[in-house]
GROMACS .gro file of C-alpha atoms in nm:
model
  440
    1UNK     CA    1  -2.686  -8.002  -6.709
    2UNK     CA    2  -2.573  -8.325  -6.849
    3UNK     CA    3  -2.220  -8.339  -7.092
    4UNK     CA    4  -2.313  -8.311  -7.459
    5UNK     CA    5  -2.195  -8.567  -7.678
    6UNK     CA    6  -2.043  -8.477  -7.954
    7UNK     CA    7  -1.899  -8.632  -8.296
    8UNK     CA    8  -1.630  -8.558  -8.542
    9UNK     CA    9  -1.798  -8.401  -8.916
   10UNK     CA   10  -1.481  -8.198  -9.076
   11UNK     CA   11  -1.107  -8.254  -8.976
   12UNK     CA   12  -0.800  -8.125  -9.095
   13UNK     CA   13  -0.440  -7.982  -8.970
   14UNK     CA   14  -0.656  -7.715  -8.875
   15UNK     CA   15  -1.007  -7.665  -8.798
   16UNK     CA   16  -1.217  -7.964  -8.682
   17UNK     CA   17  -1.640  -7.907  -8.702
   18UNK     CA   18  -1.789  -8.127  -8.421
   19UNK     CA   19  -2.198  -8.231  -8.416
   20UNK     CA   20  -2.296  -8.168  -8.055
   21UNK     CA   21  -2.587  -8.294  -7.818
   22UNK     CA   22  -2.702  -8.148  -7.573
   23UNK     CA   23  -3.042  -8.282  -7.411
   24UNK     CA   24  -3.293  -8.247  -7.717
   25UNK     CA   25  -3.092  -7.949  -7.873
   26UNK     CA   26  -2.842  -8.025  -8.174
   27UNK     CA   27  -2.567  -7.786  -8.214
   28UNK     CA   28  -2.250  -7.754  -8.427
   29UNK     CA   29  -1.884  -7.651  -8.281
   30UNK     CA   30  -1.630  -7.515  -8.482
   31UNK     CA   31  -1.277  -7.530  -8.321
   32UNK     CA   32  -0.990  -7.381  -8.533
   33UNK     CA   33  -0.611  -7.367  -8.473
   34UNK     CA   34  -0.437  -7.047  -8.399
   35UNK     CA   35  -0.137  -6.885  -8.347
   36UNK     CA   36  -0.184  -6.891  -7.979
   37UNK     CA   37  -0.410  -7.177  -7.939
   38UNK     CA   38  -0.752  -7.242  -8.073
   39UNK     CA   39  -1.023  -7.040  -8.132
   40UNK     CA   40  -1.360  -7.212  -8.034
   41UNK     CA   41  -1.697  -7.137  -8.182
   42UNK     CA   42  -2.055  -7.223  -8.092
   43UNK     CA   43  -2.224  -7.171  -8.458
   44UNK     CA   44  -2.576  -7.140  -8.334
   45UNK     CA   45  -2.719  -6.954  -8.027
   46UNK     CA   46  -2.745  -7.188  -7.775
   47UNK     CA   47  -2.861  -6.966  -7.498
   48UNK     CA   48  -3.179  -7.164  -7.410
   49UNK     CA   49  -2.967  -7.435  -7.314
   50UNK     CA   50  -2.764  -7.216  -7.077
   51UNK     CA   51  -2.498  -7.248  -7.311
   52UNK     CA   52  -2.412  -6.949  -7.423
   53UNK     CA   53  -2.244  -6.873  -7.774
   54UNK     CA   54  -1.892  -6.764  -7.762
   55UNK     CA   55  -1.523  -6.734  -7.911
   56UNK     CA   56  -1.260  -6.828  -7.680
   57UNK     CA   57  -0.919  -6.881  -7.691
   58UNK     CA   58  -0.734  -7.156  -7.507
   59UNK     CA   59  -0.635  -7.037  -7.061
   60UNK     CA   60  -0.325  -6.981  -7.007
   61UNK     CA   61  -0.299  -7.252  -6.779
   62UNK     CA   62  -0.389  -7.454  -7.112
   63UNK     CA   63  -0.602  -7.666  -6.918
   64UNK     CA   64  -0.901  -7.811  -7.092
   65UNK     CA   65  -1.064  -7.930  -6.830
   66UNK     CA   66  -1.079  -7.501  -6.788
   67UNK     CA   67  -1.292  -7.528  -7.073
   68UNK     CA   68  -1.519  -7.768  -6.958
   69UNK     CA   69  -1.629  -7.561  -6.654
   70UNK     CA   70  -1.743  -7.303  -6.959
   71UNK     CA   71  -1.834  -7.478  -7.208
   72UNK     CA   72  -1.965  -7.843  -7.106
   73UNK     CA   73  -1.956  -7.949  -7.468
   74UNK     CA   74  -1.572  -7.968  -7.444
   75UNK     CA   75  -1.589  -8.146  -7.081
   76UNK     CA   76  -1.253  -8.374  -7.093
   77UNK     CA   77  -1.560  -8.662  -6.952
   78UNK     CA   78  -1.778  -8.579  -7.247
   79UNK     CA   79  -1.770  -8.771  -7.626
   80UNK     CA   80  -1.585  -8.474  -7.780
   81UNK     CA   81  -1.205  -8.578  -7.626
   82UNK     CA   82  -0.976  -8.339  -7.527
   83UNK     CA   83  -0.692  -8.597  -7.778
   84UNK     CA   84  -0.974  -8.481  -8.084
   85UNK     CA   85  -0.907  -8.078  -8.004
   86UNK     CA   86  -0.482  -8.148  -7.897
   87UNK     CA   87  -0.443  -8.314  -8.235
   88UNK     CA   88  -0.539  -8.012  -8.390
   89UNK     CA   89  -0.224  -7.795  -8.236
   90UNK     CA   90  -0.102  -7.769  -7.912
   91UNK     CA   91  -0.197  -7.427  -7.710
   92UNK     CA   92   0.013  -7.159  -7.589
   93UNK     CA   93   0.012  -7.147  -7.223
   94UNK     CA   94   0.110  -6.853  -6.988
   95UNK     CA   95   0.284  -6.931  -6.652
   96UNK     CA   96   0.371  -6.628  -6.361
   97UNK     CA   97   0.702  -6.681  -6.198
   98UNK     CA   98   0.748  -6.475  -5.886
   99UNK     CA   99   1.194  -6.518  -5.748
  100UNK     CA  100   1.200  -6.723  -5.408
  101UNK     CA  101   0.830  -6.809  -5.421
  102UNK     CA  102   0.980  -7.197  -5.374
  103UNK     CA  103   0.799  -7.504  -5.551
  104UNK     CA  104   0.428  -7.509  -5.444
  105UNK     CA  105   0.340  -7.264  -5.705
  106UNK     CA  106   0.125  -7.359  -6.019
  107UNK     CA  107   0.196  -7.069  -6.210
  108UNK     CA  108  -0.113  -6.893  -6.204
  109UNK     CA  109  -0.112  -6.474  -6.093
  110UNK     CA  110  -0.174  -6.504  -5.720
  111UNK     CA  111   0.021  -6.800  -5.706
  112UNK     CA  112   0.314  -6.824  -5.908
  113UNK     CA  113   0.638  -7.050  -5.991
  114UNK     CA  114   0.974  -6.952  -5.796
  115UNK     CA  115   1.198  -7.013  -6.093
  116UNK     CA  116   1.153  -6.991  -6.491
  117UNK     CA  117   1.252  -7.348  -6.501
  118UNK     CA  118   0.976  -7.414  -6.358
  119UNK     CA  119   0.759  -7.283  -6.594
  120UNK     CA  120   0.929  -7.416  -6.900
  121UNK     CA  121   0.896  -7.808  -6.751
  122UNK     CA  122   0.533  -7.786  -6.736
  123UNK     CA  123   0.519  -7.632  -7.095
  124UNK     CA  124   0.737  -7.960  -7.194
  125UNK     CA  125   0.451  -8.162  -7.031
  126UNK     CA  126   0.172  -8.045  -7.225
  127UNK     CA  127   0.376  -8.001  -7.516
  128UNK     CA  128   0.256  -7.716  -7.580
  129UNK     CA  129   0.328  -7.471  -7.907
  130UNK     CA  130   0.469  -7.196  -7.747
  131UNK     CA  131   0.506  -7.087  -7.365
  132UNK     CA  132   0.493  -6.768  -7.241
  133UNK     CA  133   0.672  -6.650  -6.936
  134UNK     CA  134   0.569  -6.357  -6.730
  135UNK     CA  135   0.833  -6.278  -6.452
  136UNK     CA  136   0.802  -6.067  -6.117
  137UNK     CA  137   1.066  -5.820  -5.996
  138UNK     CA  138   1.387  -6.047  -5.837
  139UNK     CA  139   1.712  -6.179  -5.929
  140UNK     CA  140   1.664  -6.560  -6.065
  141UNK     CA  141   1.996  -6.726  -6.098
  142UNK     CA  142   1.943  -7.007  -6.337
  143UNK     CA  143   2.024  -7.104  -6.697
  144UNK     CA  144   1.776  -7.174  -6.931
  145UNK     CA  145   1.756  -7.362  -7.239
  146UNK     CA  146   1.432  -7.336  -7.465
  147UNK     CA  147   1.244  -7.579  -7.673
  148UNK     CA  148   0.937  -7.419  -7.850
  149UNK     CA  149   0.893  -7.005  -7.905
  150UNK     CA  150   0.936  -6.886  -7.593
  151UNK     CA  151   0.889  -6.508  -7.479
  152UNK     CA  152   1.004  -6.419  -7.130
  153UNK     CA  153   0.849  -6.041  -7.012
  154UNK     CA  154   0.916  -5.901  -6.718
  155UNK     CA  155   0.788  -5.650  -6.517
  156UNK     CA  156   0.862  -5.314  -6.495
  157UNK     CA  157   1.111  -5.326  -6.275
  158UNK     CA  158   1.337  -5.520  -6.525
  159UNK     CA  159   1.419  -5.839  -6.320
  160UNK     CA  160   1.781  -5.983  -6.347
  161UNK     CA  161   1.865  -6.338  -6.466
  162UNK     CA  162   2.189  -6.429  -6.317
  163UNK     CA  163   2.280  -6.716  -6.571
  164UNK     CA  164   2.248  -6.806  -6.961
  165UNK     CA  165   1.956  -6.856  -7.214
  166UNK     CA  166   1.963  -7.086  -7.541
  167UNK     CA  167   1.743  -7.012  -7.808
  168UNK     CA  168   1.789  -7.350  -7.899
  169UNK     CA  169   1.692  -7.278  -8.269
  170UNK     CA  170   1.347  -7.235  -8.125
  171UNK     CA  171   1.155  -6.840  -8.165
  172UNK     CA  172   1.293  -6.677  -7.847
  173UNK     CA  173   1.141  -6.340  -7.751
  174UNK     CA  174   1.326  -6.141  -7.440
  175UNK     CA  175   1.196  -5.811  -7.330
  176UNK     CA  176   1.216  -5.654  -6.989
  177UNK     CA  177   1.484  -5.830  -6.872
  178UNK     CA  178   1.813  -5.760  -6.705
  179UNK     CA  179   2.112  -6.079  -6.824
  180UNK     CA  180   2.408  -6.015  -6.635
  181UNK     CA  181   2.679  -6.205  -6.470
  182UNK     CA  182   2.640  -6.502  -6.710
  183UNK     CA  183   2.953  -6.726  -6.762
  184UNK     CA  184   3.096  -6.783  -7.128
  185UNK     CA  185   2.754  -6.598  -7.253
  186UNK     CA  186   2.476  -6.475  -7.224
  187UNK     CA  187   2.228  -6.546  -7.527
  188UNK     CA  188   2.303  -6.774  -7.752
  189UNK     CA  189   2.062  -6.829  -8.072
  190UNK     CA  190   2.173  -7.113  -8.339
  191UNK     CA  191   1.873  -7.037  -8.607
  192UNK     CA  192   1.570  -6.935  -8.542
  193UNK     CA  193   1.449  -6.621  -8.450
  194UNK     CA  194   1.558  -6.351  -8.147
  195UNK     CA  195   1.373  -6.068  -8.036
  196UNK     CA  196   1.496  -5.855  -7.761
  197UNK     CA  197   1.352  -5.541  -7.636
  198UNK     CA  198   1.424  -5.312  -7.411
  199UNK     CA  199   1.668  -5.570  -7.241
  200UNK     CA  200   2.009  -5.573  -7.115
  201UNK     CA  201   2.314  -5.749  -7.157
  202UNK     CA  202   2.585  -5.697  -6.907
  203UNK     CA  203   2.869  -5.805  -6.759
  204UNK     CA  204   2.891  -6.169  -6.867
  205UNK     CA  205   3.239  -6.320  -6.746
  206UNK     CA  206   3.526  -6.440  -6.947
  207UNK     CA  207   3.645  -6.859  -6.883
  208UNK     CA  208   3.943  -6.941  -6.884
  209UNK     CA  209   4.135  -6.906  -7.156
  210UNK     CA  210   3.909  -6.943  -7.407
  211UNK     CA  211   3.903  -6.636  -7.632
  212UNK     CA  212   3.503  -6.696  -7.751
  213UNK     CA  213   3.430  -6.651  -7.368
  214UNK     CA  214   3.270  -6.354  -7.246
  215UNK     CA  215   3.030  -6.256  -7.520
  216UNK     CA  216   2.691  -6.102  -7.469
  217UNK     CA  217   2.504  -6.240  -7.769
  218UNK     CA  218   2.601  -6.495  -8.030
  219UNK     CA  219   2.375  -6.544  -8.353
  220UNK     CA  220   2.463  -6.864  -8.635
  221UNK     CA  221   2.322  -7.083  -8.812
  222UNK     CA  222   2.071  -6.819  -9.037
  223UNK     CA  223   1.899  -6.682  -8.698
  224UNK     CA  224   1.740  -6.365  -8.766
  225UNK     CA  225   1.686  -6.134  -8.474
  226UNK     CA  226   1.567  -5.810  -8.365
  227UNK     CA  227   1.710  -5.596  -8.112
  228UNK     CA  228   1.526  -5.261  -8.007
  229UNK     CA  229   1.633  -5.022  -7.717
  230UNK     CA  230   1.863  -5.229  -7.578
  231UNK     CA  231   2.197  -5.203  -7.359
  232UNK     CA  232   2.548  -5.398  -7.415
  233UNK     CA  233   2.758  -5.312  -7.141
  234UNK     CA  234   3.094  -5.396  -6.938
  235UNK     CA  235   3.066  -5.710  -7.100
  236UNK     CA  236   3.433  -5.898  -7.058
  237UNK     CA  237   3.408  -6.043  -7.409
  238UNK     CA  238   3.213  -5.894  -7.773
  239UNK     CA  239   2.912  -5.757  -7.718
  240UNK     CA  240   2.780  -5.904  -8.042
  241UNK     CA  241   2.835  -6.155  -8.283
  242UNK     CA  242   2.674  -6.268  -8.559
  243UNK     CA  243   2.833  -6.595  -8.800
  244UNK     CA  244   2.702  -6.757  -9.120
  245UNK     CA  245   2.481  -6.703  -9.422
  246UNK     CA  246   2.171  -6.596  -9.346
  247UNK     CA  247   2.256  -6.495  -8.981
  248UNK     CA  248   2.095  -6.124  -8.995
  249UNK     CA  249   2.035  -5.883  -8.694
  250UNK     CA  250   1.868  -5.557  -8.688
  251UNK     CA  251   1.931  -5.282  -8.415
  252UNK     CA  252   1.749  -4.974  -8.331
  253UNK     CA  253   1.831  -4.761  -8.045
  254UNK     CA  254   2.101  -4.991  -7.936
  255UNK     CA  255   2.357  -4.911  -7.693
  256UNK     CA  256   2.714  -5.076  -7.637
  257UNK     CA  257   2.932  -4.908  -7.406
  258UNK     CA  258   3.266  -5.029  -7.238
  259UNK     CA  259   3.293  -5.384  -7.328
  260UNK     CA  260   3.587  -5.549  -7.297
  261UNK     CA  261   3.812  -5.805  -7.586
  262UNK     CA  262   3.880  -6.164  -7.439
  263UNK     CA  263   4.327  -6.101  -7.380
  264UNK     CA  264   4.354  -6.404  -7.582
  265UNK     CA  265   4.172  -6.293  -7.917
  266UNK     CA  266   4.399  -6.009  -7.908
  267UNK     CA  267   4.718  -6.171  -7.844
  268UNK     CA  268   4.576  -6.396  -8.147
  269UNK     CA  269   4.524  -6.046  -8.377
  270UNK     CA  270   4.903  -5.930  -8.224
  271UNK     CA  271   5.066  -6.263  -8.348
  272UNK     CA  272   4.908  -6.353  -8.658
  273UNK     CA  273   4.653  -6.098  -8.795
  274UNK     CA  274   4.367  -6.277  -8.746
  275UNK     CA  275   4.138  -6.005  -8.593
  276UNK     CA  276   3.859  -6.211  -8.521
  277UNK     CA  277   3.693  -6.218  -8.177
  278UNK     CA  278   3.827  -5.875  -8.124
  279UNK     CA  279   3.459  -5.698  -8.272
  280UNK     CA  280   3.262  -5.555  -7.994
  281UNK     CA  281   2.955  -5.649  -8.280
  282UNK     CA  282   3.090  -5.895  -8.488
  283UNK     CA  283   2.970  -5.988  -8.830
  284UNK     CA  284   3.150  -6.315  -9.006
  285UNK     CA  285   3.081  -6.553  -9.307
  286UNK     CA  286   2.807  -6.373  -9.500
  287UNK     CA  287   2.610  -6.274  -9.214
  288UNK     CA  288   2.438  -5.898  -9.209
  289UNK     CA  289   2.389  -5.626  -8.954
  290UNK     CA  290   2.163  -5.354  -9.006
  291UNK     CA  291   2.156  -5.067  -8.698
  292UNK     CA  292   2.013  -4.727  -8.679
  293UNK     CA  293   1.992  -4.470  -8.446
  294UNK     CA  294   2.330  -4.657  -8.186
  295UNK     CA  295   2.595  -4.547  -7.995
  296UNK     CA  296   2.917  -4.738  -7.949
  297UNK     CA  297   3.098  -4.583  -7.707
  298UNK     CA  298   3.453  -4.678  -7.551
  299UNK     CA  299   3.497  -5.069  -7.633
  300UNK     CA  300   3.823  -5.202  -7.693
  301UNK     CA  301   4.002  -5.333  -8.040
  302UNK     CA  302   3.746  -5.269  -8.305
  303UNK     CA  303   3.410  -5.105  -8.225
  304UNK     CA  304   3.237  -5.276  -8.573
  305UNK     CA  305   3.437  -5.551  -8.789
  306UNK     CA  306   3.327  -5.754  -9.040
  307UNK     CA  307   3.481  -6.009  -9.203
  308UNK     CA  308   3.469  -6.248  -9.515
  309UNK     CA  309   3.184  -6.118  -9.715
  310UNK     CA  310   2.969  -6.047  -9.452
  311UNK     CA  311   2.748  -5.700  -9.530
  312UNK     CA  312   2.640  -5.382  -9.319
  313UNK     CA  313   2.393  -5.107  -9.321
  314UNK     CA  314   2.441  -4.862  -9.036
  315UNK     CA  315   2.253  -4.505  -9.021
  316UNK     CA  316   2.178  -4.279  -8.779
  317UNK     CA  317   2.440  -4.354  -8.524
  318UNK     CA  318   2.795  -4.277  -8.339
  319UNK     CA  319   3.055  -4.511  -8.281
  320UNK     CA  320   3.352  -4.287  -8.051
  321UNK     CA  321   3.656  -4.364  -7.863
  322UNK     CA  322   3.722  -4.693  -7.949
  323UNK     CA  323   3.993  -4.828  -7.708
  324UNK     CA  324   4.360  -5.001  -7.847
  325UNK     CA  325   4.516  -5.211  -7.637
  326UNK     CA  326   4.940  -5.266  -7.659
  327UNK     CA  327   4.901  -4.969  -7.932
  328UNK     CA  328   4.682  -5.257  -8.140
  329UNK     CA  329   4.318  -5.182  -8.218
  330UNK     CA  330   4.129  -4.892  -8.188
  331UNK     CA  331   3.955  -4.916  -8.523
  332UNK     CA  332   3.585  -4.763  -8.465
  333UNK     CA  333   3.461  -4.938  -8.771
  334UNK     CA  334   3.699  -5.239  -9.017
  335UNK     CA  335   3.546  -5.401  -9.280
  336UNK     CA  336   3.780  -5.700  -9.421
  337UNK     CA  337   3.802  -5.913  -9.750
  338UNK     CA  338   3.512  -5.874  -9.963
  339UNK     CA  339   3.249  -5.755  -9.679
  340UNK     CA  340   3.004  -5.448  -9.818
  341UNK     CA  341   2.974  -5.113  -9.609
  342UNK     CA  342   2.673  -4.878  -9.621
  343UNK     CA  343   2.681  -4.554  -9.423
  344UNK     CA  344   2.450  -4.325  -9.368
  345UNK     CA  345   2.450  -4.041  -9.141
  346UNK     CA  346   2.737  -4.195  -8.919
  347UNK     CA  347   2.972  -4.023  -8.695
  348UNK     CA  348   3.344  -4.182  -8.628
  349UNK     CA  349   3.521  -4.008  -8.360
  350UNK     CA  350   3.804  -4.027  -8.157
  351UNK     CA  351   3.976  -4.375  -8.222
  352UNK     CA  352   4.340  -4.484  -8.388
  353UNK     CA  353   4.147  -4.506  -8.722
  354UNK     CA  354   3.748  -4.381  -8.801
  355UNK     CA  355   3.757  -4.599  -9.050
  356UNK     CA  356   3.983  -4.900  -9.226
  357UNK     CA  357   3.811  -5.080  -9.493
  358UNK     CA  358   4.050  -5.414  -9.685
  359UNK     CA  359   3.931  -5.542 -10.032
  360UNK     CA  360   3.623  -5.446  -9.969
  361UNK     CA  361   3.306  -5.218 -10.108
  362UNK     CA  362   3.219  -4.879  -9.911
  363UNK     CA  363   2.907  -4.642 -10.014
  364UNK     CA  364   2.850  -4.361  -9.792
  365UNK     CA  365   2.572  -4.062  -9.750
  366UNK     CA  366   2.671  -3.809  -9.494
  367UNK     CA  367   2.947  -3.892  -9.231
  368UNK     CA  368   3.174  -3.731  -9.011
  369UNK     CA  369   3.507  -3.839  -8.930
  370UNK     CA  370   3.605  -3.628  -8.608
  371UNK     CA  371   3.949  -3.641  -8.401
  372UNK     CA  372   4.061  -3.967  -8.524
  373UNK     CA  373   4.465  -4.027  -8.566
  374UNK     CA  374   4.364  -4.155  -8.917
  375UNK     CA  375   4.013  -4.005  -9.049
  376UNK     CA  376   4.005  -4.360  -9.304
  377UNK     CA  377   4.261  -4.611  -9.444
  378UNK     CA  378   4.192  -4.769  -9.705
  379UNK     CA  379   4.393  -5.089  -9.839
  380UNK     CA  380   4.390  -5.301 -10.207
  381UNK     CA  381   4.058  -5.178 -10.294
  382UNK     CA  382   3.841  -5.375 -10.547
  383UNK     CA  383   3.896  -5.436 -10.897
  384UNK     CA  384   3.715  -5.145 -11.026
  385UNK     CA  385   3.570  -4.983 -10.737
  386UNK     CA  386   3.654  -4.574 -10.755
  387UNK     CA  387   3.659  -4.468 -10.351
  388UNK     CA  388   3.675  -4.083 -10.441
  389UNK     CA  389   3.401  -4.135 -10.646
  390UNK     CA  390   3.177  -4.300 -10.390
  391UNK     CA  391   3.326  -4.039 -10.085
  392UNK     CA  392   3.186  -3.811 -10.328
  393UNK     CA  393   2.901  -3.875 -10.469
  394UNK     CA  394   2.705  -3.657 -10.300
  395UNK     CA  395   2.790  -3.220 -10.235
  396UNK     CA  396   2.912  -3.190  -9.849
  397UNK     CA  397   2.885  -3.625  -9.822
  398UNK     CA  398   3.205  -3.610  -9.597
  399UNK     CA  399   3.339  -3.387  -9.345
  400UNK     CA  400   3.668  -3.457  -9.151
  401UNK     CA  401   3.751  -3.229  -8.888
  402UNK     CA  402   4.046  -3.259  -8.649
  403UNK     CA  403   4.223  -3.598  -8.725
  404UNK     CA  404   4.599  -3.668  -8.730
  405UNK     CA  405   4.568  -3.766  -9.105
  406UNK     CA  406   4.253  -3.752  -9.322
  407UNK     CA  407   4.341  -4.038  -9.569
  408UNK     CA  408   4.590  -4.321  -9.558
  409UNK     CA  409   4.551  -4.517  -9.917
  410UNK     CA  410   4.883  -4.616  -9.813
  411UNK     CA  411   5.090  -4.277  -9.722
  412UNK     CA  412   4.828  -4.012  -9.851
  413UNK     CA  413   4.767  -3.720  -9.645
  414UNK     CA  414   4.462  -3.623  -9.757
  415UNK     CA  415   4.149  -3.743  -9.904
  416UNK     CA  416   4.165  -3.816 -10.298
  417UNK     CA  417   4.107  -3.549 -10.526
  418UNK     CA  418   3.696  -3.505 -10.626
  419UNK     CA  419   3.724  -3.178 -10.897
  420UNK     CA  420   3.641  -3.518 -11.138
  421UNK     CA  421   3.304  -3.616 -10.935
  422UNK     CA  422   3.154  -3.284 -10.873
  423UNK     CA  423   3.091  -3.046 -11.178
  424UNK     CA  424   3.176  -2.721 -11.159
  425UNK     CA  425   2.870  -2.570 -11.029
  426UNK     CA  426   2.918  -2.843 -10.716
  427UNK     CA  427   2.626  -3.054 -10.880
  428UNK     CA  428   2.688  -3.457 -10.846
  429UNK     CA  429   2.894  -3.601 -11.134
  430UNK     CA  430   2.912  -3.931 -11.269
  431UNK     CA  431   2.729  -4.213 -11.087
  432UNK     CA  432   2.957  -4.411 -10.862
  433UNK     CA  433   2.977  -4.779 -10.855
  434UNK     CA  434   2.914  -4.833 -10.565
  435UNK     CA  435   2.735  -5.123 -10.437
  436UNK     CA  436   2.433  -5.098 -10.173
  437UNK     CA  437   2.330  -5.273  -9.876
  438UNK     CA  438   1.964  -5.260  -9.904
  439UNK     CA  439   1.793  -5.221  -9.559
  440UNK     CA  440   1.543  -5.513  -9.533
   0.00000   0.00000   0.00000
């Protein structure tokens, strides 16, 4: 069958409507930018010509001359030219990386790229929209820096990367996938979006002296990212941080267990009070943190901290035995000059304090403060803002069992008097003002 020629009726960013040739027949195309690629239309049926209608969407080796073997119409050789259908957007592609499988691969299935590098050059060279990843059980030691949404999926066997990955700013999307052993970090996001799921973050290693070093994920510059059933663990710096207006992070089923505070950021807290870097999850500078349904289990300093109006809303979850180190630390939960706290449903057990709070807002529904030394402490609260009130503000809201003191406000030993919140028939008095974290 000979090529069709084909010309251009209808262009814009995003569909193009092409006049097409073929032999005595006259046809129309229709090819339309999509979030993955394009989506190409024969408008009439063209089955007499052997050409048979169809949608299609763009291979994942993103090759057009792929298309040609389908669709002659689109033949890179023919009139209609491959620059007329690029200009429109360029495709998604899909490589298959395989650890060890050395440099002859191509990326396809059966014969795959030995390293996710790899993969992301020959995205660069077709400049293509977004590139997607698809990794084979193995270790690959390499660091990786992205340039266009990226998602990386492994198999179910959860392959390990030995090394860093940089969002770049770009849409990054992780999920199946072991990072461990990283030095400084191990994912780093400035804006742009994050999606993790059901990854792992572990033992990334400490440099030098440098008290940033070590963490497991770092978020700035109004990222937004989504972590679900994840792990955190044995990292030797935070597990999380999160800096900056606009910076926001939600969690579910998150786990962060045993990680570690760079020596330095505490010696820095020990000398001078400045706590930061000593958060296994971190939120700084306006940024927000919403998690449900965690557990935070034996890191060291401060299990959550946030500082300088950043905001929280955490429900559903533990956070127990945070660790002190030099008889510093072991704060499950510290929220420091102007930040906003909403609990609900939280546990705080068995740290130096459940829960410190510093000029700054706290509304909670339902939590437990268990085996603490201090149950909360509570420092220079707001102009305005009634604590017993919001402790209270609903019948059974609180429940402290088993810690050295119940309430430090400085010196008290027990929580503040609420005959003034709850009537006498235990119904809810006056409305507290207290401020909420909406869950977005």
């Amino acid at each position: 069958m000979k090529d069709a020629g084909a010309e251009v009726h209808y262009r814009d960013d995003e569909r193009a409507t092409f006049r097409m040739l073929t032999g005595d027949l006259e046809s129309w195309i229709e090819v339309v930018a999509v979030d993955e690629g394009y989506m190409v239309t024969v408008i009439d049926d063209l089955a007499g010509s052997g050409i048979p209608a169809l949608d299609w969407q763009v291979a994942p080796a993103g090759s057009l001359a792929a298309i040609g073997i389908a669709h002659p119409a689109l033949h890179p050789e023919s009139d209609l030219s491959v620059a007329d259908i690029q200009a429109l957007r360029p495709p998604m592609v899909t490589y298959y990386v395989s650890a060890g499988e050395g440099e002859g691969g191509d990326g396809s299935e059966t014969n795959p790229f030995g390293t996710i590098g790899q993969a992301l050059e020959h995205a660069d060279a077709l400049q293509a929209m977004k590139v997607r990843v698809m990794l084979g059980y193995g270790v690959y030691e390499e660091n990786i820096t992205t340039r266009r949404a990226t998602d990386i999926i492994g198999d179910e066997t959860i392959p390990k990367i030995r090394g860093r990955i940089d969002g770049a700013g770009s849409a990054l999307a992780l999920e199946n996938v072991e990072i461990r052993e990283a030095a400084d970090w191990g994912v780093r996001q400035a804006g742009g979006t994050l999606e993790m799921t059901n990854c792992r973050v572990i033992e990334t290693r400490r440099s030098g002296g440098d008290p940033t070093s070590g963490r497991g994920v770092t978020l700035s510059g109004g990222a937004e990212a989504i972590f679900t059933d994840c792990v955190f663990r044995s990292n030797e710096g935070q597990a999380l941080l999160l800096t900056g207006e606009g910076t926001k992070a939600t969690c579910s089923d998150l786990q962060a267990t045993y990680n570690r505070v760079h020596p330095a950021a505490a010696q820095i807290a020990a000398e001078s009070n400045d706590v930061s870097g000593t958060g296994c999850i971190e939120v700084t500078e306006g940024a927000k943190l919403q998690m449900e349904e965690f557990d935070l289990v034996g890191n060291e300093f401060i299990g959550v901290l946030l500082l300088g109006g950043s905001s929280t809303h955490l429900r559903y979850g533990r956070i127990d035995g945070t660790e002190s180190l030099e008889n510093r630390g072991g704060l499950n939960l510290s929220a420091l000059y102007e930040c906003l706290v909403e609990l609900q449903h939280i546990v705080t057990s068995n740290g130096m304090c459940g829960l410190f709070m510093f000029h700054s807002w706290l509304r909670v529904i339902d939590i437990e403060l268990i085996g603490n030394s201090i149950g909360i402490a509570f420092q220079e609260p707001p102009e305005g803002y009634d604590l017993a009130a919001c402790l209270y503000a609903f019948e059974g809201n609180i429940r402290m069992e088993n810690n050295g003191i119940n309430f430090d406000s400085p010196g008290a030993m027990t929580v503040p008097d609420h005959s003034d919140i709850l009537g006498d028939d235990g119904s809810d008095g006056a409305e507290p003002d207290c401020p909420e974290v909406l869950w977005e």
